[in-house]
Amino acid sequence: LVRRQDREALALEEGHHPPAPANDPQLLVIEVDGGRVQMREENPDTRSRWREDKVCTISTYQAGDGQDRKPVPLVTTHVASMRPAEQFGPLCRLEAERRGLRQADMVLAIADGGNWIDPLLERHFRSYVRIIDWRHAQEHLWDCARAVQGADSPQVRPWAKRMETLLWHGKVKRVIELLAERARQLGPPQREDGPEHPRRVLQQNVGYFTNHQQHMNYPEY
């Protein structure tokens, strides 16, 4: 099965597309993420038994109307691997083409903006709409709220909810401005600052929202 999949992925890169499904999808959604799997063998370099698995799901939907009628899920298939991202990307593209990528009325690629996921989507799904999934963006805002207000402050929730509302309504630039203003007030991260220090958290998240602002289209999609 693995050898056959590799042959088909290689054929696709050479321009030989797999057969498309009988029915053209109205909406095709591509989702990519990584997880953790505990193995029996230790990595000799890290002495850890944890390895990353990479998973891509391809889902078809009956499209909604953007208002009251929500998309109806139809079929979801998966492809997964522990190979490097450079080898995993062609497998994602292969499965997407099998599911009707080139025939779909609309294609969305949803992911968290991770360090290997963005290059994969850029290489194999560059011409399609990409969206940072809401849950991850939301988590980043709450991290910022705790950094700005203090982890135990009662102001964490209202501050985070205010930022969520701005983001949901497409005010990404305003979110970036507010985070950048707070970051300037605290100053740049210092060498002794740990990963949870407010200065480091804010700096990283200003970069996160700045780099991904064009992919945060929540109201439209």
Coordinates of N, CA, C and O in Angstrom, one line a residue, residues 95-207:
E95 N -4.4 12.9 -2.2 CA -5.7 12.6 -1.6 C -6.7 13.7 -2.0 O -7.9 13.4 -2.3
A96 N -6.3 14.9 -1.9 CA -7.2 16.0 -2.3 C -7.6 15.9 -3.7 O -8.8 16.2 -4.0
E97 N -6.7 15.6 -4.6 CA -7.1 15.4 -6.0 C -8.1 14.2 -6.2 O -9.0 14.3 -7.0
R98 N -7.8 13.2 -5.5 CA -8.8 12.0 -5.6 C -10.2 12.4 -5.1 O -11.1 11.9 -5.7
R99 N -10.3 13.4 -4.2 CA -11.5 13.8 -3.7 C -12.2 14.9 -4.5 O -13.3 15.4 -4.1
G100 N -11.5 15.4 -5.6 CA -12.1 16.4 -6.4 C -11.6 17.8 -6.2 O -12.3 18.8 -6.5
L101 N -10.4 17.9 -5.8 CA -9.8 19.3 -5.6 C -9.9 20.2 -6.8 O -10.3 21.3 -6.7
R102 N -9.6 19.7 -8.0 CA -9.6 20.5 -9.2 C -11.0 20.8 -9.7 O -11.2 21.7 -10.6
Q103 N -12.0 20.0 -9.3 CA -13.4 20.1 -9.8 C -14.3 20.9 -8.8 O -15.4 21.3 -9.2
A104 N -13.8 21.1 -7.6 CA -14.7 21.7 -6.5 C -15.0 23.1 -6.8 O -14.2 23.9 -7.4
D105 N -16.3 23.5 -6.5 CA -16.7 24.9 -6.6 C -15.9 25.8 -5.7 O -15.6 26.9 -6.1
M106 N -15.6 25.3 -4.5 CA -14.9 26.1 -3.5 C -14.0 25.2 -2.7 O -14.4 24.1 -2.4
V107 N -12.7 25.6 -2.5 CA -11.8 24.9 -1.7 C -11.3 25.8 -0.6 O -10.8 26.9 -0.8
L108 N -11.3 25.2 0.7 CA -10.7 25.9 1.8 C -9.7 25.1 2.4 O -9.9 23.9 2.6
A109 N -8.5 25.7 2.8 CA -7.5 25.0 3.6 C -7.4 25.6 4.9 O -7.2 26.8 5.1
I110 N -7.7 24.8 6.0 CA -7.8 25.3 7.3 C -6.7 24.6 8.2 O -6.5 23.4 8.2
A111 N -5.9 25.4 8.9 CA -4.8 24.9 9.7 C -4.4 25.9 10.8 O -5.0 27.0 10.9
D112 N -3.4 25.6 11.6 CA -3.1 26.4 12.7 C -1.9 27.4 12.5 O -1.5 28.1 13.4
G113 N -1.4 27.3 11.3 CA -0.2 28.2 11.0 C 1.1 27.7 11.5 O 2.0 28.5 11.7
G114 N 1.2 26.4 11.8 CA 2.4 25.8 12.3 C 3.6 26.0 11.4 O 3.5 26.2 10.2
N115 N 4.8 25.7 12.0 CA 6.0 26.0 11.3 C 6.2 25.1 10.1 O 6.9 25.5 9.1
W116 N 5.7 23.9 10.0 CA 5.8 23.1 8.8 C 4.6 23.1 8.0 O 4.6 22.7 6.8
I117 N 3.4 23.5 8.6 CA 2.2 23.4 7.9 C 2.0 24.5 6.9 O 1.6 24.3 5.7
D118 N 2.4 25.7 7.2 CA 2.3 26.8 6.3 C 3.1 26.6 5.0 O 2.6 26.8 3.9
P119 N 4.4 26.1 5.1 CA 5.1 25.8 3.9 C 4.5 24.7 3.0 O 4.5 24.8 1.8
L120 N 3.9 23.7 3.7 CA 3.2 22.6 3.0 C 2.0 23.2 2.2 O 1.9 22.9 1.0
L121 N 1.2 24.0 2.8 CA 0.0 24.6 2.1 C 0.5 25.5 1.0 O -0.1 25.6 0.0
E122 N 1.5 26.3 1.3 CA 2.0 27.2 0.3 C 2.5 26.5 -1.0 O 2.3 26.9 -2.1
R123 N 3.1 25.3 -0.8 CA 3.7 24.6 -1.9 C 2.6 23.9 -2.7 O 2.6 23.8 -3.9
H124 N 1.7 23.2 -2.0 CA 0.8 22.3 -2.6 C -0.7 22.8 -2.8 O -1.4 22.3 -3.6
F125 N -1.0 23.9 -2.1 CA -2.4 24.4 -2.2 C -2.4 25.9 -2.2 O -3.2 26.6 -1.7
R126 N -1.4 26.5 -2.9 CA -1.2 27.9 -2.9 C -2.3 28.7 -3.4 O -2.6 29.8 -3.0
S127 N -3.0 28.2 -4.4 CA -4.0 29.0 -5.1 C -5.4 29.0 -4.5 O -6.3 29.6 -5.0
Y128 N -5.5 28.3 -3.3 CA -6.8 28.1 -2.7 C -6.9 29.0 -1.4 O -5.8 29.4 -0.8
V129 N -8.1 29.3 -1.0 CA -8.3 30.1 0.2 C -7.8 29.4 1.4 O -8.1 28.2 1.7
R130 N -7.0 30.1 2.2 CA -6.4 29.5 3.5 C -7.0 30.3 4.7 O -7.0 31.5 4.6
I131 N -7.3 29.5 5.7 CA -7.8 30.1 6.9 C -7.1 29.6 8.2 O -7.0 28.3 8.3
I132 N -6.7 30.4 9.1 CA -6.2 30.0 10.4 C -7.4 29.5 11.2 O -8.4 30.3 11.3
D133 N -7.4 28.3 11.7 CA -8.6 27.8 12.4 C -8.9 28.7 13.6 O -7.9 29.1 14.3
W134 N -10.2 28.9 13.9 CA -10.6 29.8 14.9 C -10.1 29.4 16.3 O -9.6 30.2 17.1
R135 N -10.1 28.1 16.6 CA -9.7 27.7 17.9 C -8.3 28.1 18.3 O -8.0 28.6 19.4
H136 N -7.4 27.9 17.3 CA -6.0 28.2 17.6 C -5.8 29.8 17.7 O -5.0 30.2 18.6
A137 N -6.4 30.5 16.8 CA -6.3 32.0 17.0 C -6.9 32.4 18.3 O -6.3 33.3 19.0
Q138 N -8.0 31.8 18.7 CA -8.6 32.1 20.0 C -7.7 31.9 21.2 O -7.5 32.7 22.1
E139 N -7.0 30.7 21.1 CA -6.0 30.4 22.2 C -4.9 31.4 22.3 O -4.5 31.7 23.4
H140 N -4.4 31.9 21.1 CA -3.4 32.9 21.1 C -3.9 34.2 21.8 O -3.1 34.8 22.5
L141 N -5.1 34.5 21.6 CA -5.7 35.7 22.2 C -5.8 35.6 23.7 O -5.5 36.5 24.5
W142 N -6.1 34.4 24.2 CA -6.2 34.2 25.6 C -4.8 34.2 26.3 O -4.7 34.6 27.4
D143 N -3.8 33.7 25.6 CA -2.5 33.7 26.1 C -2.1 35.2 26.2 O -1.4 35.6 27.2
C144 N -2.4 36.0 25.3 CA -2.1 37.5 25.3 C -2.9 38.1 26.5 O -2.3 39.0 27.2
A145 N -4.1 37.7 26.7 CA -4.9 38.3 27.8 C -4.2 38.0 29.1 O -4.2 38.9 30.0
R146 N -3.8 36.8 29.3 CA -3.1 36.5 30.6 C -1.8 37.2 30.7 O -1.4 37.6 31.9
A147 N -1.1 37.4 29.6 CA 0.2 38.1 29.7 C -0.1 39.6 30.0 O 0.7 40.2 30.8
V148 N -1.1 40.2 29.4 CA -1.4 41.6 29.6 C -2.0 41.9 31.0 O -1.5 42.8 31.7
Q149 N -2.9 41.1 31.4 CA -3.7 41.4 32.7 C -3.1 40.6 33.9 O -3.5 41.0 35.0
G150 N -2.3 39.6 33.7 CA -1.9 38.7 34.8 C -2.8 37.5 34.8 O -4.0 37.6 34.7
A151 N -2.2 36.3 35.0 CA -2.9 35.1 34.8 C -4.1 35.0 35.7 O -5.1 34.4 35.3
D152 N -4.1 35.5 36.9 CA -5.2 35.3 37.8 C -6.1 36.6 37.9 O -7.0 36.6 38.7
S153 N -5.9 37.5 37.0 CA -6.7 38.7 37.1 C -8.1 38.5 36.6 O -8.3 37.8 35.6
P154 N -9.2 39.1 37.2 CA -10.5 39.0 36.7 C -10.7 39.7 35.4 O -11.8 39.6 34.7
Q155 N -9.7 40.5 35.0 CA -9.8 41.2 33.7 C -9.4 40.4 32.5 O -9.6 40.8 31.4
V156 N -8.9 39.2 32.7 CA -8.5 38.3 31.6 C -9.6 38.0 30.7 O -9.5 38.2 29.5
R157 N -10.7 37.6 31.3 CA -11.9 37.2 30.4 C -12.4 38.3 29.6 O -12.6 38.2 28.4
P158 N -12.8 39.5 30.2 CA -13.4 40.6 29.4 C -12.4 41.1 28.3 O -12.8 41.4 27.2
W159 N -11.1 41.1 28.7 CA -10.1 41.6 27.7 C -10.0 40.6 26.5 O -10.0 41.0 25.4
A160 N -10.0 39.3 26.8 CA -9.9 38.3 25.8 C -11.1 38.3 24.9 O -11.1 38.2 23.7
K161 N -12.3 38.5 25.5 CA -13.6 38.5 24.8 C -13.6 39.7 23.9 O -14.2 39.6 22.7
R162 N -13.1 40.8 24.3 CA -13.1 42.0 23.5 C -12.2 41.8 22.2 O -12.6 42.1 21.1
M163 N -11.1 41.1 22.4 CA -10.2 40.8 21.3 C -10.8 39.8 20.4 O -10.7 39.9 19.2
E164 N -11.5 38.8 20.9 CA -12.2 37.8 20.1 C -13.2 38.5 19.2 O -13.3 38.1 18.0
T165 N -13.9 39.4 19.7 CA -15.0 40.1 19.0 C -14.3 40.9 17.8 O -14.8 40.8 16.7
L166 N -13.2 41.6 18.1 CA -12.5 42.3 17.0 C -12.1 41.3 15.9 O -12.3 41.6 14.7
L167 N -11.5 40.2 16.3 CA -11.0 39.3 15.4 C -12.1 38.6 14.5 O -12.0 38.5 13.3
W168 N -13.2 38.3 15.2 CA -14.3 37.6 14.5 C -14.9 38.5 13.4 O -15.3 38.0 12.4
H169 N -14.9 39.8 13.7 CA -15.4 40.7 12.7 C -14.4 41.3 11.8 O -14.6 42.3 11.1
G170 N -13.3 40.6 11.7 CA -12.3 41.0 10.6 C -11.4 42.1 11.0 O -10.7 42.6 10.1
K171 N -11.4 42.6 12.3 CA -10.5 43.7 12.7 C -9.1 43.2 13.1 O -8.6 43.5 14.2
V172 N -8.5 42.5 12.2 CA -7.2 41.9 12.5 C -6.2 43.0 12.8 O -5.3 42.9 13.7
K173 N -6.2 44.0 11.9 CA -5.2 45.1 12.1 C -5.3 45.7 13.5 O -4.3 46.1 14.1
R174 N -6.6 45.9 13.9 CA -6.8 46.5 15.2 C -6.3 45.6 16.3 O -5.7 46.1 17.3
V175 N -6.5 44.3 16.2 CA -5.9 43.4 17.2 C -4.4 43.5 17.2 O -3.8 43.6 18.3
I176 N -3.8 43.6 16.1 CA -2.3 43.7 16.0 C -1.8 45.0 16.7 O -0.9 45.0 17.4
E177 N -2.6 46.1 16.4 CA -2.2 47.4 17.0 C -2.3 47.3 18.5 O -1.4 47.9 19.2
L178 N -3.3 46.7 19.0 CA -3.5 46.7 20.5 C -2.4 45.8 21.1 O -1.8 46.2 22.2
L179 N -2.1 44.7 20.5 CA -1.0 43.8 21.0 C 0.3 44.5 20.9 O 1.1 44.4 21.9
A180 N 0.6 45.2 19.8 CA 1.9 45.8 19.6 C 2.0 47.0 20.6 O 3.1 47.2 21.1
E181 N 0.9 47.7 20.9 CA 1.0 48.8 21.9 C 1.4 48.2 23.3 O 2.2 48.8 24.0
R182 N 0.8 47.1 23.7 CA 1.1 46.5 25.0 C 2.5 46.0 25.0 O 3.2 46.1 26.0
A183 N 3.0 45.5 23.8 CA 4.4 45.0 23.8 C 5.4 46.1 23.9 O 6.4 45.9 24.6
R184 N 5.0 47.3 23.3 CA 5.9 48.4 23.4 C 6.0 48.9 24.9 O 7.1 49.3 25.4
Q185 N 4.9 48.8 25.6 CA 4.8 49.3 27.0 C 5.7 48.4 27.9 O 6.4 48.9 28.8
L186 N 5.7 47.1 27.6 CA 6.5 46.2 28.4 C 8.0 46.1 27.9 O 8.9 45.7 28.7
G187 N 8.3 46.5 26.7 CA 9.6 46.5 26.2 C 9.9 45.1 25.5 O 9.2 44.2 25.7
P188 N 11.1 45.0 24.9 CA 11.4 43.8 24.2 C 11.8 42.7 25.2 O 12.2 43.0 26.3
P189 N 11.7 41.4 24.8 CA 12.0 40.3 25.7 C 13.5 40.4 26.0 O 14.4 40.8 25.2
Q190 N 13.8 40.0 27.3 CA 15.1 40.0 27.8 C 15.7 38.5 27.7 O 14.9 37.6 27.7
R191 N 17.0 38.4 27.8 CA 17.6 37.1 27.6 C 17.1 36.1 28.7 O 16.9 34.9 28.5
E192 N 16.8 36.7 29.9 CA 16.4 35.8 31.0 C 14.9 35.5 31.0 O 14.5 34.7 31.8
D193 N 14.2 36.1 30.1 CA 12.7 35.8 30.1 C 12.4 34.4 29.6 O 12.9 34.0 28.6
G194 N 11.6 33.7 30.3 CA 11.2 32.4 30.0 C 10.1 32.4 28.9 O 9.6 33.5 28.5
P195 N 9.7 31.3 28.3 CA 8.7 31.3 27.3 C 7.4 31.8 27.7 O 6.6 32.2 26.8
E196 N 7.0 31.8 29.0 CA 5.7 32.3 29.4 C 5.8 33.7 29.9 O 4.8 34.3 30.4
H197 N 6.9 34.4 29.8 CA 7.0 35.8 30.3 C 6.2 36.6 29.4 O 6.1 36.5 28.1
P198 N 5.4 37.6 29.9 CA 4.5 38.5 29.1 C 5.2 39.1 27.9 O 4.7 39.3 26.9
R199 N 6.5 39.6 28.1 CA 7.2 40.2 27.0 C 7.4 39.3 25.9 O 7.2 39.7 24.7
R200 N 7.7 38.0 26.1 CA 8.0 37.1 25.1 C 6.6 36.6 24.4 O 6.5 36.5 23.2
V201 N 5.6 36.4 25.3 CA 4.3 36.0 24.7 C 3.8 37.1 23.8 O 3.3 36.7 22.7
L202 N 3.8 38.3 24.2 CA 3.3 39.4 23.3 C 4.1 39.5 22.0 O 3.5 39.7 21.0
Q203 N 5.4 39.5 22.1 CA 6.2 39.6 20.9 C 5.9 38.5 19.9 O 5.7 38.7 18.7
Q204 N 5.8 37.3 20.4 CA 5.5 36.2 19.6 C 4.2 36.3 18.9 O 4.0 35.9 17.7
N205 N 3.2 36.8 19.7 CA 1.8 36.8 19.1 C 1.6 38.0 18.2 O 0.8 37.9 17.3
V206 N 2.4 39.1 18.4 CA 2.3 40.2 17.4 C 2.8 39.6 16.1 O 2.2 39.9 15.0
G207 N 3.9 38.8 16.1 CA 4.4 38.2 14.9 C 3.4 37.2 14.3 O 3.2 37.2 13.1

